[in-house]
Amino acid sequence: MKKILVTGGCGFIGSNFIRHMLSHGKVEKIINLDLLTYAGNLENLADVEADPRYEFVRGDVCNFDLAAELMGRVDAAVNFAAESHVDRSIIDSSRFVRTNVAGVQTLLDAAREAGLERFVQISTDEVYGSLGPEGRFTERTPLAPNSPYSASKASADMLVRAYHHTHGLPAVITRCSNNYGPYQFPEKIVPLFITNLLADKPVPIYGDGANVRDWIFVGDHCCAIDAVLRDGRPGEIYNIGGGNERSNIEITRLLLAELGKDESMIEHIADRPGHDLRYAVDCSKIQSELGWRPAHGFTEGLRLTINWYRDNAHWWRRIKTGEYMKYYEQQYGKRRQ
Ligand code: NAD
Ligand code: TYD
């Protein structure tokens, strides 16, 4: 795939993916279509702005004419564009349905019209719902989303499946676990806790902190998407994960230790409604079919991430003002116990 449309490329994973493809992939052109919502930031790609292979277009994935025009100029599309934060979907899910469901339907129609060679839908392991203490999600695990966010992502996955089945659209779905790394908006647990601790502020743990996620360094996720884009089989789903299960309290203790803080910084707050207990992914399919494996260990990846936030304080300090602080107060203000 030489010419690619990336949607949502100004967000966390999309910006890391564009940088990865420009430096490792053999691409002639990357068009980045992004609406620049609160989570999209042009600064995330300031270092590649001048690359002649890179083009930024501000726009909405719900705009069919724009999507079809851009897809007419590429071979493949990778859709990262989404409302991505579970807590925000609990406050108000309308934008999640608009972008994550109607936006995907629009992109799929545009991909059909353009006759794309490949459409990669970036989904999430959260579509499978929650696990108890044992077991892992495989690609055959039934969908059982629990949050408005994961329900919108599962709906999109169903549409992608249907467009492949009905129209023969060469679409592939990836379902990855929780990412961490540079350029993650400081609302998700890892960047929120790192930046709070760097600013000497407490870290708010939901409930008892026993909930478990599988953690993957964002660069490893980007390599997996690159492999799926090249060699994934149309109509298939590929799980992606770091093989790294940690409870929230374990992550918090690691961060406290790395940043030289003690447990007095922990603030236990009211639990997230409908909080999924545990996610864990079986990645044997992508490993055996495409030979992909994560390259970063958790401690190494976390240190890289902490150092990035330490070195780029201007980036997150600017974000953590104005609208962000209003969100923070709405999200956390009333939950303190
Ligand atoms: P993010 O919130 O950091 O970025 C989302 C990007 O999409 C932003 O740049 C935003 O401006 C853009 N966007 C939003 N609505 C748009 C619209 N209507 N039109 C065009 N652009 C729009 O998200 P992220 O963490 O980088 O996640 C990217 C994708 O990966 C999402 O689809 C998410 O569901 C999926 N995913 C994320 C994780 C994770 O841990 N962050 C894990 C698995 C899957
Ligand atoms: P998050 O980073 O929001 O990702 P997701 O909900 O998509 O898995 O949350 C990861 C875990 O951290 C989840 O169990 C909720 C918990 N969490 C907290 O305890 N405190 C926080 O402030 C946040 C944002 C999350």
Coordinates of N, CA, C and O in Angstrom, one line a residue, residues 2 19 88 99 116 131 178 186 194 210 237 242 258 265 308 312 314:
K2 N 0.8 2.0 -1.1 CA 1.8 3.1 -1.2 C 1.2 4.4 -0.8 O 1.8 5.3 -0.3
R19 N 3.9 8.8 12.1 CA 5.3 8.9 12.2 C 6.0 7.6 11.9 O 7.0 7.5 11.2
R88 N -16.0 9.9 29.2 CA -16.8 10.9 28.5 C -18.0 10.3 27.8 O -19.0 10.9 27.7
T99 N -19.6 9.9 15.6 CA -18.3 9.7 14.9 C -18.0 8.2 14.8 O -17.6 7.7 13.7
L116 N -11.3 1.1 -2.8 CA -10.1 0.9 -2.1 C -9.6 -0.5 -2.1 O -10.4 -1.4 -2.0
L131 N -14.0 -9.7 31.4 CA -13.6 -11.1 31.8 C -13.6 -11.2 33.4 O -13.4 -10.2 34.1
N178 N -5.2 -1.9 25.9 CA -4.9 -0.5 26.3 C -3.5 -0.1 25.9 O -2.5 -0.7 26.2
P186 N -4.0 13.5 28.2 CA -3.9 13.2 29.6 C -5.3 13.0 30.3 O -5.5 13.6 31.4
I194 N 0.8 10.2 35.3 CA 2.1 10.7 35.1 C 2.1 12.2 35.3 O 2.9 12.8 36.0
A210 N -8.6 -2.7 41.6 CA -8.3 -4.1 41.3 C -8.6 -4.4 39.8 O -8.3 -5.5 39.3
I237 N -10.5 -10.5 11.5 CA -10.3 -9.7 12.7 C -8.9 -10.1 13.3 O -8.6 -11.4 13.4
G242 N -0.4 -6.6 24.5 CA 1.0 -6.5 25.0 C 1.4 -7.8 25.8 O 2.6 -7.9 26.1
E258 N 8.6 5.1 40.1 CA 9.4 5.7 39.1 C 9.6 7.2 39.3 O 10.6 7.8 38.9
M265 N -0.1 10.0 47.7 CA -0.6 10.7 46.5 C -1.9 10.0 45.9 O -2.5 10.5 45.1
W308 N 9.2 10.9 28.2 CA 8.6 11.8 27.2 C 7.7 12.9 27.9 O 7.9 14.0 27.5
N312 N 8.4 16.9 27.8 CA 7.5 17.6 26.9 C 6.4 18.2 27.8 O 5.2 18.2 27.4
H314 N 5.6 21.3 28.2 CA 4.9 22.3 27.6 C 3.7 21.8 26.9 O 2.6 22.4 26.8

